[in-house]
């Protein structure tokens, strides 16, 4: 067993699975792969089983229904923590995240608890993304920074590496979100727990095969929950100031840094 586990959630990703698994195994990082498939009707789960049958570094978790990105990751986290991995990585199945960045991201865990692959720090970029999607992503991160009072540039990105010890400091059972808002939810809890968070630039590439799972309902869920979390934080801060005459510790400056600009690894 390797020290790090890369979790790849899938739903109808048969066209992408061979590519992402082979690139991950060839990335130069000492990682195992866990494919978490939510009962894909296109046969993604069976293809993942074929990989696991011939490659001991690949494992598969079959779930019976499409229960959301967050639920898939939480199940994967539990699987990895039970088996004693030192680091656990979130990565999309569609090729938008480059596995060639894994050695650098895992290396940063020597000094930090959570590494965020960031599109919006210096050196980060997106490829082949429509302007509407870029504006939506940038706008979502801008709103989240303001609502929660944090400095993270890319709050919604899904390419992340955690120390296992850091994940254990987060109450994963209390995570409220199951859809794409899960990424903001987990980041917010990490910052409040005082974890050391670093953003490192990545290139995000729009998927070639399959359709994006993004929808209007996902955006509305994220806006609603982020607004609620921000209001709760301000309410707690007011109570602390009025009743206890002290300020809540800031999550803006104490737990977050931006790594240096890097030359991106090229996709193979």
mmCIF file of C-alpha atoms in Angstrom:
data_model
loop_
_atom_site.group_PDB
_atom_site.id
_atom_site.type_symbol
_atom_site.label_atom_id
_atom_site.label_comp_id
_atom_site.label_asym_id
_atom_site.label_seq_id
_atom_site.Cartn_x
_atom_site.Cartn_y
_atom_site.Cartn_z
ATOM 1 C CA UNK A 1 0.000 0.000 0.000
ATOM 2 C CA UNK A 2 1.286 3.469 -0.878
ATOM 3 C CA UNK A 3 1.197 6.408 1.540
ATOM 4 C CA UNK A 4 -1.377 8.432 -0.436
ATOM 5 C CA UNK A 5 -4.820 7.626 -1.822
ATOM 6 C CA UNK A 6 -6.383 9.459 -4.776
ATOM 7 C CA UNK A 7 -10.189 9.341 -4.665
ATOM 8 C CA UNK A 8 -11.914 9.615 -8.050
ATOM 9 C CA UNK A 9 -15.724 9.837 -7.869
ATOM 10 C CA UNK A 10 -17.500 8.689 -11.035
ATOM 11 C CA UNK A 11 -20.916 8.781 -12.600
ATOM 12 C CA UNK A 12 -21.068 7.978 -16.325
ATOM 13 C CA UNK A 13 -17.336 8.526 -16.869
ATOM 14 C CA UNK A 14 -16.583 5.411 -18.936
ATOM 15 C CA UNK A 15 -14.994 7.478 -21.724
ATOM 16 C CA UNK A 16 -12.630 9.176 -19.272
ATOM 17 C CA UNK A 17 -11.753 6.462 -16.759
ATOM 18 C CA UNK A 18 -8.935 4.709 -18.640
ATOM 19 C CA UNK A 19 -7.240 8.028 -19.306
ATOM 20 C CA UNK A 20 -7.416 9.374 -15.762
ATOM 21 C CA UNK A 21 -6.411 6.143 -14.023
ATOM 22 C CA UNK A 22 -3.472 5.455 -16.343
ATOM 23 C CA UNK A 23 -2.186 9.040 -16.004
ATOM 24 C CA UNK A 24 -2.536 8.916 -12.224
ATOM 25 C CA UNK A 25 -0.568 5.673 -11.963
ATOM 26 C CA UNK A 26 2.117 7.099 -14.269
ATOM 27 C CA UNK A 27 2.297 10.509 -12.537
ATOM 28 C CA UNK A 28 5.420 9.708 -10.540
ATOM 29 C CA UNK A 29 3.550 9.979 -7.243
ATOM 30 C CA UNK A 30 3.443 6.965 -4.919
ATOM 31 C CA UNK A 31 -0.349 6.727 -4.806
ATOM 32 C CA UNK A 32 -3.159 4.217 -4.823
ATOM 33 C CA UNK A 33 -6.441 4.999 -6.586
ATOM 34 C CA UNK A 34 -9.955 4.530 -5.238
ATOM 35 C CA UNK A 35 -12.739 4.833 -7.808
ATOM 36 C CA UNK A 36 -16.046 5.608 -6.079
ATOM 37 C CA UNK A 37 -18.790 4.840 -8.574
ATOM 38 C CA UNK A 38 -22.384 5.856 -7.912
ATOM 39 C CA UNK A 39 -24.040 3.093 -9.927
ATOM 40 C CA UNK A 40 -23.144 4.511 -13.363
ATOM 41 C CA UNK A 41 -25.529 3.110 -15.987
ATOM 42 C CA UNK A 42 -22.850 3.427 -18.706
ATOM 43 C CA UNK A 43 -20.641 0.674 -17.249
ATOM 44 C CA UNK A 44 -18.037 2.856 -15.520
ATOM 45 C CA UNK A 45 -18.139 0.614 -12.461
ATOM 46 C CA UNK A 46 -17.421 -2.536 -14.487
ATOM 47 C CA UNK A 47 -14.491 -0.828 -16.204
ATOM 48 C CA UNK A 48 -13.123 0.184 -12.802
ATOM 49 C CA UNK A 49 -13.412 -3.436 -11.668
ATOM 50 C CA UNK A 50 -11.326 -4.474 -14.679
ATOM 51 C CA UNK A 51 -8.623 -2.052 -13.596
ATOM 52 C CA UNK A 52 -8.688 -3.372 -10.019
ATOM 53 C CA UNK A 53 -8.445 -6.977 -11.220
ATOM 54 C CA UNK A 54 -5.139 -6.364 -12.987
ATOM 55 C CA UNK A 55 -3.626 -3.468 -11.014
ATOM 56 C CA UNK A 56 -3.176 -3.797 -7.223
ATOM 57 C CA UNK A 57 -2.900 -0.013 -6.819
ATOM 58 C CA UNK A 58 -6.508 0.460 -8.005
ATOM 59 C CA UNK A 59 -9.522 -0.135 -5.768
ATOM 60 C CA UNK A 60 -13.249 0.296 -6.393
ATOM 61 C CA UNK A 61 -16.174 1.251 -4.184
ATOM 62 C CA UNK A 62 -19.628 0.627 -5.653
ATOM 63 C CA UNK A 63 -22.518 2.737 -4.410
ATOM 64 C CA UNK A 64 -26.061 1.948 -5.420
ATOM 65 C CA UNK A 65 -27.318 5.424 -6.251
ATOM 66 C CA UNK A 66 -26.211 8.849 -7.370
ATOM 67 C CA UNK A 67 -26.050 10.528 -3.963
ATOM 68 C CA UNK A 68 -23.881 13.530 -4.808
ATOM 69 C CA UNK A 69 -20.219 14.453 -4.978
ATOM 70 C CA UNK A 70 -19.895 15.151 -1.269
ATOM 71 C CA UNK A 71 -21.374 11.816 -0.238
ATOM 72 C CA UNK A 72 -18.978 9.994 -2.572
ATOM 73 C CA UNK A 73 -15.959 11.801 -1.139
ATOM 74 C CA UNK A 74 -17.048 11.248 2.450
ATOM 75 C CA UNK A 75 -17.364 7.516 1.766
ATOM 76 C CA UNK A 76 -13.920 7.562 0.141
ATOM 77 C CA UNK A 77 -12.398 9.480 3.066
ATOM 78 C CA UNK A 78 -13.751 6.877 5.514
ATOM 79 C CA UNK A 79 -12.329 4.054 3.375
ATOM 80 C CA UNK A 80 -8.900 5.664 3.200
ATOM 81 C CA UNK A 81 -8.719 6.633 6.872
ATOM 82 C CA UNK A 82 -9.685 3.112 7.954
ATOM 83 C CA UNK A 83 -6.790 1.723 5.912
ATOM 84 C CA UNK A 84 -4.171 4.057 7.335
ATOM 85 C CA UNK A 85 -3.203 6.245 4.359
ATOM 86 C CA UNK A 86 -1.155 9.297 5.343
ATOM 87 C CA UNK A 87 -2.607 11.562 2.637
ATOM 88 C CA UNK A 88 -5.885 11.602 0.753
ATOM 89 C CA UNK A 89 -6.488 13.452 -2.523
ATOM 90 C CA UNK A 90 -9.670 14.609 -4.248
ATOM 91 C CA UNK A 91 -9.495 14.529 -8.052
ATOM 92 C CA UNK A 92 -12.099 14.669 -10.826
ATOM 93 C CA UNK A 93 -12.501 11.810 -13.285
ATOM 94 C CA UNK A 94 -12.884 13.911 -16.430
ATOM 95 C CA UNK A 95 -9.280 15.032 -16.969
ATOM 96 C CA UNK A 96 -9.858 18.606 -15.828
ATOM 97 C CA UNK A 97 -7.267 18.019 -13.101
ATOM 98 C CA UNK A 98 -3.809 16.975 -14.259
ATOM 99 C CA UNK A 99 -2.443 13.978 -12.321
ATOM 100 C CA UNK A 100 1.048 15.160 -13.243
ATOM 101 C CA UNK A 101 0.612 17.826 -10.523
ATOM 102 C CA UNK A 102 0.276 15.171 -7.806
ATOM 103 C CA UNK A 103 3.974 14.943 -6.804
ATOM 104 C CA UNK A 104 4.135 18.703 -6.223
ATOM 105 C CA UNK A 105 0.856 18.829 -4.307
ATOM 106 C CA UNK A 106 1.750 15.887 -2.089
ATOM 107 C CA UNK A 107 5.166 17.414 -1.473
ATOM 108 C CA UNK A 108 3.554 20.543 -0.062
ATOM 109 C CA UNK A 109 1.900 18.447 2.655
ATOM 110 C CA UNK A 110 5.256 18.329 4.429
ATOM 111 C CA UNK A 111 4.547 21.897 5.606
ATOM 112 C CA UNK A 112 0.766 22.226 5.271
ATOM 113 C CA UNK A 113 -2.379 20.298 6.158
ATOM 114 C CA UNK A 114 -4.443 20.991 3.044
ATOM 115 C CA UNK A 115 -3.182 21.787 -0.452
ATOM 116 C CA UNK A 116 -5.635 23.439 -2.851
ATOM 117 C CA UNK A 117 -4.981 23.201 -6.566
ATOM 118 C CA UNK A 118 -5.951 26.754 -7.507
ATOM 119 C CA UNK A 119 -7.030 28.241 -10.828
ATOM 120 C CA UNK A 120 -7.121 31.820 -9.547
ATOM 121 C CA UNK A 121 -3.716 32.415 -7.934
ATOM 122 C CA UNK A 122 -0.729 33.694 -9.963
ATOM 123 C CA UNK A 123 0.313 30.941 -12.338
ATOM 124 C CA UNK A 124 -3.085 29.239 -12.303
ATOM 125 C CA UNK A 125 -5.174 29.094 -15.464
ATOM 126 C CA UNK A 126 -8.069 27.421 -17.244
ATOM 127 C CA UNK A 127 -8.091 25.881 -20.718
ATOM 128 C CA UNK A 128 -11.041 25.639 -23.113
ATOM 129 C CA UNK A 129 -13.522 26.960 -20.580
ATOM 130 C CA UNK A 130 -16.442 29.066 -21.827
ATOM 131 C CA UNK A 131 -16.467 32.614 -20.464
ATOM 132 C CA UNK A 132 -19.767 31.959 -18.672
ATOM 133 C CA UNK A 133 -18.244 29.130 -16.623
ATOM 134 C CA UNK A 134 -15.160 31.165 -15.770
ATOM 135 C CA UNK A 135 -17.246 34.115 -14.610
ATOM 136 C CA UNK A 136 -19.438 31.781 -12.563
ATOM 137 C CA UNK A 137 -16.434 30.208 -10.857
ATOM 138 C CA UNK A 138 -14.621 33.480 -10.213
ATOM 139 C CA UNK A 139 -17.833 35.094 -9.014
ATOM 140 C CA UNK A 140 -18.585 32.189 -6.678
ATOM 141 C CA UNK A 141 -15.151 32.428 -5.093
ATOM 142 C CA UNK A 142 -15.449 36.220 -4.803
ATOM 143 C CA UNK A 143 -18.819 35.904 -3.052
ATOM 144 C CA UNK A 144 -17.553 33.157 -0.735
ATOM 145 C CA UNK A 145 -14.520 35.228 0.307
ATOM 146 C CA UNK A 146 -16.756 38.143 1.196
ATOM 147 C CA UNK A 147 -19.470 36.134 2.939
ATOM 148 C CA UNK A 148 -17.081 34.071 5.053
ATOM 149 C CA UNK A 149 -14.298 36.605 5.514
ATOM 150 C CA UNK A 150 -11.524 34.425 4.097
ATOM 151 C CA UNK A 151 -8.649 34.998 1.665
ATOM 152 C CA UNK A 152 -8.690 31.792 -0.384
ATOM 153 C CA UNK A 153 -8.685 32.670 -4.083
ATOM 154 C CA UNK A 154 -10.228 29.434 -5.397
ATOM 155 C CA UNK A 155 -12.848 28.297 -2.894
ATOM 156 C CA UNK A 156 -14.739 25.913 -5.178
ATOM 157 C CA UNK A 157 -11.910 23.910 -6.761
ATOM 158 C CA UNK A 158 -11.991 20.141 -6.451
ATOM 159 C CA UNK A 159 -8.303 19.187 -6.761
ATOM 160 C CA UNK A 160 -7.127 18.917 -3.157
ATOM 161 C CA UNK A 161 -4.669 16.977 -1.012
ATOM 162 C CA UNK A 162 -5.227 16.456 2.725
ATOM 163 C CA UNK A 163 -3.049 15.082 5.435
ATOM 164 C CA UNK A 164 -5.037 12.223 6.948
ATOM 165 C CA UNK A 165 -4.349 13.664 10.398
ATOM 166 C CA UNK A 166 -5.926 16.938 9.247
ATOM 167 C CA UNK A 167 -9.062 15.213 7.972
ATOM 168 C CA UNK A 168 -9.443 13.621 11.389
ATOM 169 C CA UNK A 169 -9.540 17.107 12.933
ATOM 170 C CA UNK A 170 -12.651 17.928 10.893
ATOM 171 C CA UNK A 171 -16.005 16.574 12.051
ATOM 172 C CA UNK A 172 -16.821 14.888 8.755
ATOM 173 C CA UNK A 173 -20.084 13.497 10.140
ATOM 174 C CA UNK A 174 -21.325 17.082 10.512
ATOM 175 C CA UNK A 175 -20.608 18.111 6.893
ATOM 176 C CA UNK A 176 -23.940 19.367 5.585
ATOM 177 C CA UNK A 177 -23.422 19.393 1.841
ATOM 178 C CA UNK A 178 -23.650 16.508 -0.592
ATOM 179 C CA UNK A 179 -23.433 18.345 -3.925
ATOM 180 C CA UNK A 180 -20.724 20.630 -5.308
ATOM 181 C CA UNK A 181 -21.119 22.977 -2.324
ATOM 182 C CA UNK A 182 -19.299 20.223 -0.432
ATOM 183 C CA UNK A 183 -15.980 21.748 -1.518
ATOM 184 C CA UNK A 184 -16.735 25.099 0.143
ATOM 185 C CA UNK A 185 -18.209 23.346 3.174
ATOM 186 C CA UNK A 186 -15.079 21.275 3.747
ATOM 187 C CA UNK A 187 -12.747 24.240 3.164
ATOM 188 C CA UNK A 188 -14.696 26.387 5.613
ATOM 189 C CA UNK A 189 -14.507 23.696 8.282
ATOM 190 C CA UNK A 190 -10.786 23.240 7.644
ATOM 191 C CA UNK A 191 -10.107 26.959 8.106
ATOM 192 C CA UNK A 192 -12.214 27.133 11.267
ATOM 193 C CA UNK A 193 -10.309 24.133 12.644
ATOM 194 C CA UNK A 194 -7.069 26.073 12.172
ATOM 195 C CA UNK A 195 -5.613 23.797 9.510
ATOM 196 C CA UNK A 196 -2.690 25.146 7.503
ATOM 197 C CA UNK A 197 -3.988 25.697 3.966
ATOM 198 C CA UNK A 198 -1.842 26.475 0.913
ATOM 199 C CA UNK A 199 -2.980 27.253 -2.627
ATOM 200 C CA UNK A 200 -0.744 26.110 -5.448
ATOM 201 C CA UNK A 201 -1.384 27.044 -9.099
ATOM 202 C CA UNK A 202 -2.786 24.458 -11.495
ATOM 203 C CA UNK A 203 -4.059 24.404 -15.046
ATOM 204 C CA UNK A 204 -7.686 23.323 -15.213
ATOM 205 C CA UNK A 205 -8.709 21.804 -18.551
ATOM 206 C CA UNK A 206 -12.324 21.544 -19.669
ATOM 207 C CA UNK A 207 -13.472 17.971 -20.159
ATOM 208 C CA UNK A 208 -13.410 16.512 -23.679
ATOM 209 C CA UNK A 209 -15.826 13.609 -23.132
ATOM 210 C CA UNK A 210 -19.137 13.626 -21.316
ATOM 211 C CA UNK A 211 -21.254 16.414 -19.901
ATOM 212 C CA UNK A 212 -20.649 18.694 -16.942
ATOM 213 C CA UNK A 213 -22.760 17.947 -13.858
ATOM 214 C CA UNK A 214 -23.096 21.682 -13.049
ATOM 215 C CA UNK A 215 -26.666 23.010 -12.907
ATOM 216 C CA UNK A 216 -28.669 25.986 -11.698
ATOM 217 C CA UNK A 217 -29.833 24.103 -8.605
ATOM 218 C CA UNK A 218 -26.218 23.461 -7.615
ATOM 219 C CA UNK A 219 -25.428 27.177 -7.865
ATOM 220 C CA UNK A 220 -28.499 28.095 -5.797
ATOM 221 C CA UNK A 221 -27.617 25.552 -3.118
ATOM 222 C CA UNK A 222 -24.106 26.978 -2.847
ATOM 223 C CA UNK A 223 -25.260 30.602 -2.604
ATOM 224 C CA UNK A 224 -27.842 29.762 0.035
ATOM 225 C CA UNK A 225 -25.504 27.759 2.232
ATOM 226 C CA UNK A 226 -22.553 30.145 1.977
ATOM 227 C CA UNK A 227 -24.811 33.052 2.919
ATOM 228 C CA UNK A 228 -26.136 31.103 5.908
ATOM 229 C CA UNK A 229 -22.633 30.155 7.085
ATOM 230 C CA UNK A 230 -21.525 33.769 6.824
ATOM 231 C CA UNK A 231 -24.503 34.993 8.832
ATOM 232 C CA UNK A 232 -23.881 32.362 11.495
ATOM 233 C CA UNK A 233 -20.263 33.445 11.771
ATOM 234 C CA UNK A 234 -21.228 37.094 12.143
ATOM 235 C CA UNK A 235 -23.831 36.157 14.747
ATOM 236 C CA UNK A 236 -21.260 34.247 16.771
ATOM 237 C CA UNK A 237 -18.829 37.143 16.482
ATOM 238 C CA UNK A 238 -21.464 39.571 17.776
ATOM 239 C CA UNK A 239 -22.280 37.349 20.748
ATOM 240 C CA UNK A 240 -18.597 36.985 21.625
ATOM 241 C CA UNK A 241 -18.097 40.741 21.456
ATOM 242 C CA UNK A 242 -21.206 41.771 23.402
ATOM 243 C CA UNK A 243 -21.384 38.984 25.984
ATOM 244 C CA UNK A 244 -17.755 37.954 26.466
ATOM 245 C CA UNK A 245 -16.062 41.196 25.329
ATOM 246 C CA UNK A 246 -13.668 39.381 23.007
ATOM 247 C CA UNK A 247 -13.302 38.832 19.297
ATOM 248 C CA UNK A 248 -13.520 35.519 17.493
ATOM 249 C CA UNK A 249 -10.137 34.371 16.145
ATOM 250 C CA UNK A 250 -9.769 35.430 12.517
ATOM 251 C CA UNK A 251 -9.768 32.774 9.804
ATOM 252 C CA UNK A 252 -8.600 35.320 7.226
ATOM 253 C CA UNK A 253 -4.879 35.539 7.860
ATOM 254 C CA UNK A 254 -3.799 32.807 10.248
ATOM 255 C CA UNK A 255 -4.301 29.614 8.260
ATOM 256 C CA UNK A 256 -3.833 30.395 4.576
ATOM 257 C CA UNK A 257 -0.931 31.049 2.259
ATOM 258 C CA UNK A 258 -0.257 30.999 -1.479
ATOM 259 C CA UNK A 259 2.590 28.891 -2.797
ATOM 260 C CA UNK A 260 5.081 30.110 -5.400
ATOM 261 C CA UNK A 261 4.301 30.322 -9.098
ATOM 262 C CA UNK A 262 5.360 27.073 -10.726
ATOM 263 C CA UNK A 263 5.890 25.722 -14.194
ATOM 264 C CA UNK A 264 3.006 23.362 -14.799
ATOM 265 C CA UNK A 265 3.459 19.687 -15.489
ATOM 266 C CA UNK A 266 2.279 18.741 -18.945
ATOM 267 C CA UNK A 267 -0.415 16.175 -19.550
ATOM 268 C CA UNK A 268 0.833 12.975 -21.094
#
